[in-house]
Amino acid sequence: VRFYLTKWKLNNAFFSKYTDIISTVEFNHTGELLATGDKGGRVVIFQREPEVGAHINAPNKYKGVFLSHFPRESTMYKTIKLWKVSERDKRPEGYNLKDEEGRIKDVSTVTSLQVPVLKPMDLMVEVSPRRVFANAHTYHINSISVNSDYETYMSADDLRINLWHLDITDRSFNIVDIKPANMEDLTEVITAAEFHPLHCNLFVYSSSKGTLRLCDMREAALCDKHSKLFEEPEDPSARSFFSEIISSVSDVKFSHSGRYLLTRDYLTAKVWDLNMESKPLETYQVHDYLRSKLCSLYENDCIFDKFECAWNGSDSVIMTGAYNNFFRMFDRNTKRDVTLEASRESSKPRAVLKPRRVCAAGGKRRKDDISVDSLDFTKKILHTAWHPNENIIAIAATNNLYIFQDKLNSEMH
Amino acid sequence: MFPKGTKRKFSDSGEEAVCGGGGGGDQGPSAAPAPSPAAARTLSSSYSLQRQSLLDMSLIKLQLCHMLVEPNLCRSVLIANTVRQIQEEMTQDGTWQIMTQALAAAQCPADRLVATEVLCRQTEAAAAAAQAGQSPKPFSVSGLEEGYHSEEVVMDGDAEAEVAMSSLSPVSPQLSSASYLAGPFGMGPCWEDDEEDADCDEDEEEDSEECASEGEDAERHHLRADSRTGEQVFGTFEIKHPAPPPDPALEELFSDVDPSYYDLDTVLTGMQSTPKMGPYDLLESLSSHGPTALSSSATCRSDLNELDHIMEIIVGS
């Protein structure tokens, strides 16, 4: 049973505790933890609750276990912080020199020696800062990607990509630099970057001109020369003054297999085969009904919105967000797609999500369809994440987080 | 590369009149100065209006890019590229040179050509060259870099006086080469050292960017040299807090495509075209700034006054 026939339902875990806009959502590699960040600099981590004696169809729950509290100034855009997330469910008791509250005991009151023991306590998740990688970026960081070697990671801003070692905070290695000698000549910026999931020497970065560059760090210290350049030739008949803007890639993600790339530009999501640079393997229209509205969307700046995209665990389905709190899924095998909505009004807990449909203005309209002109462009779903193994998805809708789960099956097909 | 000279579409569907200036559709004579006969054959007045409107809109966006909540270099670059494309096309069909000549010759009051006038100031030399038959210099983003960094505030850890935010006067493209914020890192492949303090638990943002100040516009460039001490150099990247609230009238004028753009055009060129309701309704529903009141020609006078006001700000008087 494919995902589109299964139903997605709203998990109990619907949180609206964000006072700021959610800016990122990601599962860890096992899917047990879900991390979110917001524009106020807060990080919230959700942990999957263990199912004890639960019915096989009971929803998996994620509960919020940690809320960090950075002051606002420390967060913005240019500093990378590495945090260690650890759990503690035991604590030592029975110190000889300290009492229960940690105060130093008067030695003269100690009459016997005891060995401190670990006693169980309520589970506590601690997050401690481990590293601060600062000052390496002059421009705003748009991507961070940990390498498969778990020793290095890269950070990308508009014009440069730096390589870091996780243990070295005061130095980074510049591996891509597209800053022109004369800023007057600047016509292209880096928009996203990611390491290959399996080959630690390979990474990809996307640009505002719609190109993807695959780079091999073994070939040169400064990866200015790409190994592969992925670019789709322009269709002259569809050319407009907005062509370049809508071709700008807002997100790029390797498939879990490492064989494909998924990119998102303003109107489409594309799957590329790493072995074919000349054009994408598949192109999916996310909201083509906006194509005739580009001038208005340029005027109100929506055309610059940066939507992310995601693969499911088996790389058979891709997902991305849209406007009006809609998000879209495309099944690569069956070519079927679905539009779903993440909103309180349309989702009650445990309810099944109803597919939505957008109809062209003046077009034939079914009941419950929404017309293009009624879309709310302030409700944008920019960040989505898919559990690495299961059909559980996390959707960030402005300052609300939704976690949906496939009703019939929680295992991947 | 897209062949030069081919006209671009504004939208796939022919009915959609996308920009504010396109509301008139095919009615009325051309609003632009009469193009050369050759150009007139290939250029429809409505397309020309739309293109001019897009150009104006883009230039205003560039001028005000530092008023964004979050500065966005990608957006600025994309808008600048759009301006370049329009400029190239207008050069191809001859309307660019005509426009620059008209501006140089005429005593134009503040109107919708304000934005293009700013552009023409930058290319004054090129306009002179254009009269001599050479092609104009392409629009340059040299001012963008500065606009992008305009929110940088260098602040000592002991709360030394913050350098003032840049004034809201938009960056003039005439400024000489951008004061690139030279970071502590050289370019090219090298291990980049940093004089960062080893203490990782600082909550404050630590930026050891070196700031250069331009001699001629020292007060407009809020970047200033900060001597490096042995320990650390602090810096914060303030995005919006020090920014004075934008002038509501100004913001309202720019937050949507203002229909008065179109009306002004008609007033100034003596044309009386009835704007269609369609595009404005669409803008209303798409705009996140709430409904836009349609201006009638009766309010053009107040719009002119507002644009005078904007003109003053743009030229930094």
XYZ file of C-alpha atoms in Angstrom:
730
model
C 0.000 0.000 0.000
C 1.608 3.214 -1.100
C 1.651 6.331 0.934
C -0.894 8.176 -1.078
C -3.483 5.578 -0.369
C -2.641 5.522 3.247
C -3.856 8.274 5.366
C -1.842 10.767 7.234
C -3.111 11.786 10.530
C -2.252 14.366 13.017
C -0.254 13.031 15.817
C -0.960 14.078 19.345
C 2.234 15.971 19.157
C 1.034 19.233 17.825
C 2.968 22.032 19.321
C 2.403 25.700 19.060
C 4.791 26.846 21.676
C 6.896 28.763 19.265
C 6.763 32.477 19.673
C 9.068 32.870 16.733
C 8.950 31.471 13.260
C 10.355 27.984 12.944
C 13.407 28.117 10.760
C 14.504 24.504 10.567
C 13.262 20.988 11.209
C 15.336 17.833 11.108
C 15.261 14.271 12.336
C 18.418 12.657 13.631
C 19.714 9.665 11.724
C 17.717 7.136 13.703
C 14.564 9.187 13.742
C 14.308 9.070 17.470
C 14.943 12.736 17.886
C 13.459 15.661 16.062
C 15.176 19.004 16.312
C 13.643 22.320 15.469
C 15.055 25.792 15.564
C 13.357 29.117 15.431
C 14.312 32.637 14.522
C 14.613 33.632 18.130
C 17.535 31.307 18.475
C 15.793 28.611 20.404
C 16.302 24.945 19.767
C 13.603 22.483 20.732
C 14.255 18.796 20.623
C 11.509 16.257 20.610
C 12.009 12.705 21.596
C 10.035 9.740 20.568
C 8.211 8.153 23.396
C 8.736 4.454 23.794
C 5.648 2.444 23.151
C 5.008 0.338 26.159
C 2.249 -2.144 25.585
C 0.814 0.087 22.932
C -1.556 -1.062 20.271
C 0.130 -1.614 16.947
C -1.721 1.262 15.372
C -1.214 3.674 18.202
C 0.462 6.839 17.103
C 4.084 7.334 17.849
C 4.460 10.216 20.142
C 7.101 12.809 20.223
C 7.318 14.927 23.264
C 9.287 18.067 23.744
C 12.152 17.456 26.081
C 14.438 20.369 25.767
C 14.159 24.028 25.231
C 17.287 26.021 24.961
C 17.406 29.686 25.626
C 19.997 31.621 23.797
C 19.872 35.325 24.000
C 18.886 36.640 20.649
C 22.180 38.227 19.698
C 24.133 35.071 19.799
C 22.253 33.217 17.191
C 22.013 35.070 14.039
C 23.340 33.632 10.906
C 27.075 33.608 11.282
C 27.995 31.452 14.215
C 27.802 27.696 14.271
C 27.360 25.931 17.550
C 27.711 22.277 18.211
C 25.720 20.896 21.094
C 25.832 17.545 22.692
C 22.486 16.050 23.495
C 22.543 13.500 26.215
C 20.097 11.812 28.428
C 20.379 11.381 32.069
C 18.184 9.105 34.050
C 20.391 8.414 36.988
C 22.190 10.566 39.422
C 24.787 9.858 42.023
C 23.875 10.026 45.644
C 25.770 9.546 48.820
C 28.749 11.781 48.495
C 30.987 11.910 51.467
C 32.002 15.497 51.282
C 28.846 17.067 49.957
C 25.344 16.915 51.298
C 22.158 16.417 49.328
C 22.046 19.990 48.170
C 25.652 20.009 47.192
C 26.955 22.029 50.065
C 30.276 21.064 51.451
C 29.958 19.100 54.648
C 31.826 19.863 57.748
C 34.464 17.178 57.804
C 34.146 16.693 61.492
C 30.615 15.424 61.019
C 31.677 12.609 58.752
C 31.921 9.474 60.799
C 31.876 6.772 58.184
C 32.707 6.322 54.558
C 30.160 5.376 51.971
C 30.386 4.633 48.321
C 28.174 6.916 46.212
C 25.582 5.038 44.243
C 23.604 5.828 41.122
C 19.942 6.186 41.754
C 17.270 6.409 39.079
C 15.653 9.733 38.458
C 13.245 11.243 36.012
C 14.659 11.276 32.537
C 16.380 14.497 31.799
C 17.747 15.503 28.466
C 20.691 17.771 28.686
C 22.157 19.843 26.013
C 25.581 21.222 26.553
C 27.551 23.410 24.235
C 30.549 21.639 22.932
C 31.933 23.893 20.309
C 31.494 27.334 18.958
C 32.689 27.876 15.435
C 32.664 31.547 14.898
C 33.871 34.209 12.566
C 34.365 32.170 9.475
C 31.497 33.630 7.553
C 31.064 37.123 6.300
C 27.697 36.378 4.805
C 24.709 34.570 6.154
C 25.068 30.846 6.527
C 22.465 28.998 4.502
C 23.539 25.381 4.992
C 25.355 23.115 7.386
C 26.085 19.527 6.478
C 27.829 16.925 8.576
C 30.017 14.564 6.627
C 29.525 10.836 6.602
C 32.867 10.472 8.314
C 31.385 12.245 11.336
C 34.649 14.095 11.672
C 34.113 17.020 9.416
C 31.279 19.220 8.368
C 30.780 22.107 6.025
C 29.037 25.430 6.310
C 27.946 27.444 3.320
C 27.083 31.092 2.989
C 26.170 33.140 -0.060
C 29.659 33.181 -1.495
C 31.794 30.641 0.306
C 31.837 27.129 1.653
C 34.078 26.242 4.562
C 35.125 22.853 5.786
C 35.497 22.305 9.499
C 36.777 19.612 11.733
C 34.397 18.953 14.569
C 37.182 19.232 17.118
C 38.803 22.366 15.789
C 36.893 25.549 16.372
C 39.303 28.276 15.461
C 40.166 27.269 11.948
C 38.296 26.279 8.858
C 39.325 25.377 5.366
C 37.796 27.310 2.536
C 36.778 24.875 -0.193
C 34.552 26.984 -2.417
C 34.808 30.687 -3.065
C 32.722 32.353 -5.728
C 33.202 35.884 -4.594
C 34.320 37.911 -7.603
C 37.319 40.170 -7.335
C 35.021 43.040 -8.104
C 31.672 42.877 -6.359
C 30.196 44.730 -9.295
C 30.524 41.482 -11.177
C 28.502 39.465 -8.697
C 25.627 37.775 -10.476
C 25.353 34.419 -8.757
C 25.323 33.209 -5.150
C 25.419 29.867 -3.385
C 22.006 28.843 -2.132
C 22.483 25.411 -0.519
C 25.113 22.731 -0.001
C 25.242 19.166 1.222
C 27.678 16.320 1.615
C 27.140 13.042 -0.149
C 25.630 10.575 2.331
C 28.162 7.853 1.586
C 31.239 9.334 -0.078
C 32.904 11.695 2.305
C 34.878 13.399 -0.450
C 31.861 14.473 -2.479
C 29.519 17.359 -1.945
C 27.067 19.366 -3.983
C 26.141 23.022 -3.944
C 23.394 24.884 -5.708
C 23.250 28.410 -7.045
C 20.827 31.225 -7.674
C 21.111 30.554 -11.391
C 19.679 27.080 -11.049
C 22.912 25.148 -11.389
C 24.224 22.316 -9.262
C 27.875 21.589 -8.875
C 29.202 18.299 -7.630
C 32.667 18.669 -6.206
C 35.312 16.170 -5.232
C 37.554 17.316 -2.432
C 40.251 14.936 -3.507
C 40.774 16.732 -6.767
C 41.843 20.088 -5.472
C 42.181 21.978 -2.275
C 39.960 24.770 -3.482
C 37.003 23.216 -5.229
C 36.458 25.975 -7.713
C 36.375 23.505 -10.537
C 33.415 21.243 -10.267
C 33.504 17.578 -11.119
C 30.030 17.786 -12.551
C 27.744 20.642 -13.462
C 24.029 19.945 -13.520
C 21.974 22.426 -15.440
C 18.783 22.216 -17.393
C 18.734 24.190 -20.606
C 16.229 26.995 -20.670
C 13.017 26.740 -22.627
C 13.055 29.800 -24.891
C 9.286 29.814 -25.311
C 8.742 30.181 -21.578
C 11.274 32.913 -21.127
C 10.318 35.887 -18.982
C 12.082 38.437 -16.856
C 11.402 36.123 -13.937
C 12.931 33.027 -15.480
C 16.168 33.316 -13.637
C 14.555 34.034 -10.303
C 12.281 31.026 -10.457
C 15.157 28.819 -11.525
C 17.141 29.678 -8.405
C 17.532 26.497 -6.374
C 16.321 26.977 -2.809
C 17.259 23.528 -1.502
C 19.244 20.485 -2.579
C 19.179 17.067 -0.932
C 20.932 13.837 -1.784
C 18.776 10.749 -1.790
C 19.516 8.288 0.990
C 21.045 5.997 -1.597
C 23.337 8.749 -2.804
C 22.348 8.102 -6.402
C 20.030 11.040 -6.886
C 19.685 14.698 -6.063
C 16.457 16.442 -5.209
C 16.256 20.162 -5.873
C 13.567 22.726 -5.265
C 13.116 25.911 -7.201
C 10.194 28.284 -6.995
C 7.667 26.302 -8.980
C 9.058 22.787 -9.237
C 10.896 19.969 -7.533
C 13.382 18.031 -9.642
C 15.091 14.700 -9.272
C 18.511 14.449 -10.877
C 20.559 11.371 -11.613
C 24.146 11.917 -10.577
C 25.196 10.345 -13.849
C 23.229 12.725 -16.014
C 24.190 16.349 -15.971
C 22.253 17.616 -18.936
C 18.776 17.599 -17.469
C 16.797 16.304 -14.511
C 15.412 12.809 -14.460
C 12.044 13.939 -13.186
C 10.304 17.278 -12.787
C 7.348 17.748 -10.483
C 5.096 20.803 -10.627
C 4.491 21.997 -7.114
C 2.195 24.937 -7.833
C 2.253 25.694 -11.521
C -0.888 27.834 -11.148
C 1.428 30.528 -9.833
C 3.267 30.797 -13.129
C 0.932 33.480 -14.409
C 1.194 35.456 -11.174
C 4.934 35.858 -11.091
C 4.933 39.624 -11.419
C 2.677 40.005 -8.410
C 4.708 37.488 -6.467
C 7.812 39.441 -7.390
C 6.226 42.622 -6.200
C 5.305 41.206 -2.790
C 8.602 39.330 -2.521
C 7.021 35.895 -2.299
C 9.010 34.885 -5.349
C 12.078 34.904 -3.138
C 10.651 32.416 -0.654
C 12.978 29.488 -0.094
C 11.167 26.200 0.092
C 12.933 23.077 1.264
C 12.397 19.546 0.072
C 12.727 16.053 1.511
C 13.050 12.402 0.545
C 11.318 9.586 2.317
C 13.444 6.789 3.693
C 13.271 4.591 0.623
C 13.710 7.485 -1.836
C 10.424 6.628 -3.480
C 8.518 9.722 -2.384
C 9.524 13.372 -2.281
C 7.887 16.102 -0.286
C 7.946 19.868 -0.303
C 5.914 22.773 1.029
C 3.805 25.431 -0.650
C 1.481 28.285 0.302
C -1.736 28.308 2.285
C -0.143 25.798 4.667
C -0.229 23.229 1.907
C 2.475 20.684 1.385
C 2.877 18.276 -1.472
C 4.063 14.712 -1.872
C 5.028 13.049 -5.128
C 5.393 9.324 -5.551
C 8.190 8.785 -8.021
C 7.059 5.322 -9.008
C 3.375 5.784 -9.572
C 3.662 9.466 -10.506
C 0.757 10.234 -8.251
C 0.780 13.234 -6.019
C -1.198 14.652 -3.166
C -1.723 18.051 -1.567
C -2.263 18.155 2.165
C -2.829 20.977 4.583
C -1.227 21.610 7.938
C -3.503 23.761 10.014
C -5.412 23.529 13.234
C -8.666 24.286 11.549
C -8.504 21.421 9.142
C -6.874 18.880 11.407
C -8.264 17.431 14.535
C -6.129 15.009 16.519
C -6.314 11.491 15.135
C -8.254 12.752 12.165
C -7.195 11.728 8.736
C -5.898 14.469 6.463
C -8.054 15.184 3.518
C -6.349 15.801 0.197
C -6.733 19.367 -0.987
C -7.022 20.749 -4.448
C -6.258 24.124 -5.914
C -8.257 25.111 -8.929
C -7.442 27.843 -11.386
C -9.411 31.032 -11.037
C -12.631 30.645 -12.958
C -11.976 27.005 -13.595
C -14.279 24.179 -12.803
C -14.508 23.983 -9.088
C -15.424 21.133 -6.854
C -16.641 21.491 -3.361
C -13.788 22.190 -0.916
C -11.481 23.214 -3.694
C -9.651 26.413 -3.097
C -9.203 28.970 -5.790
C -5.768 30.341 -6.619
C -6.878 33.838 -5.762
C -7.896 32.761 -2.275
C -4.551 31.304 -1.315
C -2.943 32.810 1.718
C 0.620 33.652 0.784
C 1.588 34.488 4.335
C 1.066 30.857 5.299
C 4.056 29.195 3.767
C 5.487 25.808 4.564
C 9.175 26.249 3.967
C 10.562 23.496 6.212
C 9.614 19.861 6.156
C 11.342 16.697 7.334
C 10.746 13.018 6.814
C 11.675 10.351 9.309
C 14.627 8.342 7.947
C 12.867 4.992 8.221
C 9.192 5.460 8.843
C 6.267 7.345 7.473
C 6.402 10.098 10.018
C 6.768 13.667 8.854
C 7.368 16.952 10.596
C 5.943 20.099 9.055
C 6.756 23.616 10.178
C 3.956 26.048 9.448
C 5.203 29.489 10.450
C 5.301 29.072 14.216
C 3.478 25.790 14.521
C 4.951 22.348 14.258
C 2.891 19.396 13.078
C 3.887 15.786 13.208
C 1.913 13.514 10.937
C 1.981 9.800 10.712
C 0.826 7.300 8.192
C -2.293 5.730 9.607
C -2.149 2.212 8.303
C 1.530 1.534 8.357
C 4.331 3.036 10.266
C 6.949 0.957 8.587
C 8.366 1.806 5.210
C 7.231 -0.234 2.260
C 22.083 32.045 -23.895
C 18.772 33.446 -24.820
C 18.999 35.193 -28.191
C 19.051 38.914 -27.831
C 16.226 40.942 -29.167
C 13.513 38.425 -28.498
C 10.833 39.821 -26.318
C 10.153 38.229 -23.006
C 6.714 37.508 -21.706
C 5.351 38.896 -18.514
C 3.104 35.949 -18.030
C 2.153 32.787 -19.737
C -1.484 33.623 -19.968
C -2.085 36.545 -22.241
C -4.962 37.888 -20.199
C -3.057 38.463 -17.052
C -1.872 42.016 -16.843
C 0.697 41.583 -14.218
C 2.181 44.860 -13.230
C 0.355 47.898 -12.045
C 1.245 49.636 -15.200
C -0.283 46.983 -17.324
C -3.808 47.585 -16.232
C -4.553 49.697 -19.222
C -4.198 46.763 -21.507
C -4.045 47.661 -25.079
C -5.839 50.923 -24.768
C -4.359 54.271 -25.311
C -1.267 55.515 -26.980
C 2.135 54.648 -25.808
C 3.153 56.236 -22.566
C 6.841 56.066 -23.247
C 8.575 58.617 -25.403
C 7.986 57.685 -28.987
C 10.409 54.957 -29.885
C 12.170 54.837 -33.185
C 10.060 53.510 -36.030
C 11.918 50.248 -36.103
C 11.392 49.688 -32.404
C 7.769 50.714 -32.542
C 7.055 47.912 -34.920
C 8.143 45.291 -32.456
C 7.133 46.903 -29.199
C 3.569 47.054 -27.963
C 2.739 49.929 -25.669
C 1.381 47.667 -23.021
C 4.508 45.557 -22.973
C 6.617 48.674 -22.816
C 4.585 49.960 -19.891
C 4.832 46.699 -18.052
C 8.541 46.514 -18.611
C 9.077 50.064 -17.407
C 6.949 49.371 -14.365
C 8.976 46.285 -13.596
C 12.165 48.273 -13.977
C 10.941 50.954 -11.601
C 9.762 48.382 -9.092
C 13.088 46.578 -9.213
C 15.117 49.712 -8.704
C 13.019 50.710 -5.729
C 13.488 47.249 -4.245
C 17.217 47.581 -4.611
C 17.249 50.990 -3.059
C 15.292 49.770 -0.083
C 16.910 46.376 0.341
C 18.420 47.418 3.626
C 14.989 48.021 5.048
C 14.269 44.334 5.025
C 13.926 42.511 8.289
C 16.636 40.126 7.180
C 19.178 41.333 4.666
C 19.267 39.008 1.743
C 22.152 39.070 -0.685
C 20.588 36.426 -2.922
C 17.471 38.508 -3.367
C 19.476 41.622 -4.173
C 21.545 39.787 -6.738
C 18.458 38.355 -8.411
C 16.782 41.756 -8.556
C 19.927 43.349 -9.949
C 20.108 40.663 -12.613
C 16.512 41.409 -13.528
C 17.339 45.077 -13.933
C 20.256 44.139 -16.162
C 18.069 41.998 -18.347
C 15.578 44.810 -18.780
C 18.353 47.225 -19.536
C 19.813 44.875 -22.127
C 16.506 44.435 -23.837
C 15.760 48.131 -23.803
C 19.172 48.753 -25.270
C 18.463 46.274 -28.006
C 15.252 47.912 -29.102
C 16.543 51.411 -28.710
C 14.293 52.572 -25.915
C 17.094 52.741 -23.370
C 19.009 55.389 -25.225
C 15.818 57.308 -25.886
C 14.936 57.279 -22.221
C 18.325 58.458 -21.086
C 18.351 61.187 -23.675
C 14.885 62.300 -22.662
C 15.906 62.456 -19.038
C 19.043 64.346 -19.791
C 17.196 66.852 -21.912
C 13.902 67.311 -20.134
C 13.135 68.991 -16.856
C 11.237 66.075 -15.451
C 9.447 66.525 -12.159
C 9.518 63.731 -9.644
C 7.430 60.996 -11.111
C 7.571 57.361 -11.881
C 10.817 57.907 -13.747
C 12.435 58.723 -10.436
C 13.832 55.279 -10.103
C 15.137 55.218 -13.615
C 16.636 58.623 -13.101
C 18.674 57.201 -10.290
C 19.844 54.542 -12.652
C 20.679 57.118 -15.249
C 22.739 59.128 -12.825
C 24.943 56.150 -12.475
C 25.297 55.799 -16.168
C 25.562 59.491 -16.981
C 28.837 58.951 -18.657
C 27.331 56.066 -20.486
C 24.359 58.134 -21.523
C 26.697 60.636 -23.047
C 28.412 57.778 -24.719
C 25.057 56.482 -25.856
C 24.394 59.739 -27.579
C 27.622 59.165 -29.347
C 26.346 55.777 -30.307
C 28.003 53.538 -27.774
C 26.147 51.061 -25.602
C 25.441 52.042 -22.014
C 27.315 50.561 -19.138
C 25.464 47.674 -17.581
C 23.826 48.184 -14.272
C 26.252 47.465 -11.535
C 25.682 46.028 -8.146
C 28.565 47.849 -6.604
C 26.262 49.642 -4.283
C 24.543 46.507 -3.195
C 27.387 45.202 -1.149
C 27.264 48.257 0.991
C 23.561 48.147 1.308
C 23.849 44.584 2.344
C 26.251 45.360 5.109
C 24.470 48.401 6.245
C 23.207 46.702 9.347
C 26.612 45.789 10.642
C 27.249 47.313 13.968
C 30.565 46.881 15.598
C 30.231 46.854 19.295
C 32.820 46.438 21.886
C 32.128 44.029 24.658
C 31.877 46.848 27.137
C 29.079 48.427 25.185
C 31.104 51.035 23.489
C 28.894 53.442 21.673
C 27.226 51.699 18.847
C 28.047 53.005 15.484
C 24.966 54.570 14.097
C 22.931 52.576 11.696
C 23.157 53.781 8.203
C 20.637 56.395 7.403
C 17.676 55.207 5.535
C 18.833 56.965 2.445
C 19.274 54.226 -0.043
C 22.655 53.339 -1.291
C 23.564 55.326 -4.299
C 24.940 53.290 -7.120
C 27.387 56.068 -7.676
C 29.436 55.092 -4.689
C 32.792 53.891 -5.679
C 33.719 50.308 -5.362
C 32.031 48.585 -2.526
C 33.654 48.621 0.847
C 34.032 44.925 1.009
C 33.964 43.833 4.528
C 37.336 42.214 4.677
C 37.097 39.386 7.079
C 40.002 37.992 8.935
C 40.375 35.351 6.310
C 42.327 35.550 3.192
C 41.017 34.070 0.030
C 42.186 30.907 -1.534
C 43.083 27.639 -0.001
C 44.645 28.149 3.341
C 44.004 27.374 6.918
C 42.339 30.439 8.191
C 43.296 31.512 11.612
C 41.152 33.455 13.839
C 41.917 35.494 16.893
C 38.843 34.222 18.565
C 38.836 33.971 22.255
C 38.951 30.389 23.365
C 36.097 30.856 25.743
C 33.206 29.225 24.048
C 30.567 30.078 26.506
C 30.162 33.645 25.532
C 26.629 34.373 24.699
C 27.454 37.370 22.648
C 27.969 37.047 19.006
C 31.637 37.168 18.240
C 32.603 38.536 14.942
C 36.096 39.521 14.305
C 35.377 41.197 11.043
C 37.559 43.993 10.123
C 35.751 47.058 9.001
C 36.926 49.553 6.511
C 35.490 52.951 6.269
C 35.257 54.872 3.119
C 36.692 58.301 3.396
C 34.156 60.146 1.363
C 31.061 58.745 2.964
C 32.273 57.988 6.405
C 29.005 58.784 8.041
C 26.980 56.785 5.634
C 29.252 53.850 6.129
C 28.594 52.650 9.569
C 31.440 50.229 9.186
C 34.450 51.388 11.018
C 37.859 50.103 11.684
C 38.077 48.257 14.905
C 41.508 47.600 16.109
C 42.173 44.083 17.067
C 43.130 43.568 20.595
C 44.993 40.627 21.802
C 41.990 38.938 23.250
C 39.055 39.286 21.037
C 37.081 41.495 18.763
C 33.378 41.571 19.269
C 30.809 42.356 16.779
C 27.152 41.858 16.537
C 25.023 41.703 13.553
C 22.032 43.718 14.396
C 19.381 43.168 11.883
C 16.419 45.273 12.762
C 16.524 46.682 16.259
C 18.421 49.882 15.696
C 16.506 50.602 12.533
C 14.194 53.539 12.921
C 10.673 52.616 11.989
C 10.110 53.242 8.339
C 7.991 56.202 7.386
C 4.491 54.771 7.201
C 3.594 56.794 4.163
C 6.742 55.676 2.465
C 6.218 52.092 3.442
C 2.650 52.092 2.345
C 3.644 53.478 -0.961
C 6.195 50.808 -1.549
C 4.656 47.849 0.133
C 2.438 47.153 -2.813
C 2.639 48.053 -6.388
C 0.949 51.333 -6.076
C -1.756 51.892 -8.607
C -0.933 55.554 -8.484
C 2.152 54.628 -10.442
C -0.071 53.971 -13.322
C -2.259 56.954 -12.706
C 0.695 59.280 -12.497
C 1.848 57.968 -15.769
C -1.464 58.747 -17.357
C -1.569 62.206 -15.828
C 1.907 63.087 -16.938
C 1.455 61.865 -20.427
C -1.990 63.330 -20.786
C -3.469 59.912 -21.185
C -6.670 58.876 -19.533
C -6.853 55.124 -19.492
C -9.142 53.322 -17.178
C -7.262 50.854 -15.106
C -8.814 47.437 -15.208
C -9.910 45.998 -11.913
C -8.381 42.625 -12.547
C -4.755 43.100 -11.692
C -5.461 45.253 -8.688
C -7.818 42.683 -7.275
C -5.167 40.106 -7.741
C -2.608 42.266 -6.060
C -5.020 42.778 -3.247
C -5.420 39.126 -2.640
C -1.784 38.336 -3.050
C -0.379 41.144 -1.059
C 0.417 40.368 2.495
C 0.076 43.942 3.454
C -3.622 44.141 3.347
C -5.925 45.590 0.766
C -4.628 48.348 -1.365
C -6.919 51.228 -1.890
C -7.283 52.060 -5.491
C -6.236 55.562 -6.258
C -8.372 57.525 -8.568
C -6.938 60.215 -10.715
C -8.292 62.678 -8.204
C -5.639 61.610 -5.732
C -2.821 61.942 -8.182
C -1.906 65.268 -6.779
C -1.258 63.801 -3.348
C 0.627 60.961 -4.959
C 2.816 63.464 -6.706
C 3.567 65.059 -3.378
C 4.411 61.697 -1.916
C 6.730 60.954 -4.764
C 8.395 64.301 -4.291
C 9.021 63.201 -0.762
C 10.413 59.898 -1.924
C 12.534 61.634 -4.489
C 14.130 63.680 -1.758
C 14.977 60.583 0.195
C 16.341 58.739 -2.780
C 18.640 61.542 -3.806
C 19.690 61.862 -0.199
C 19.057 65.545 0.093
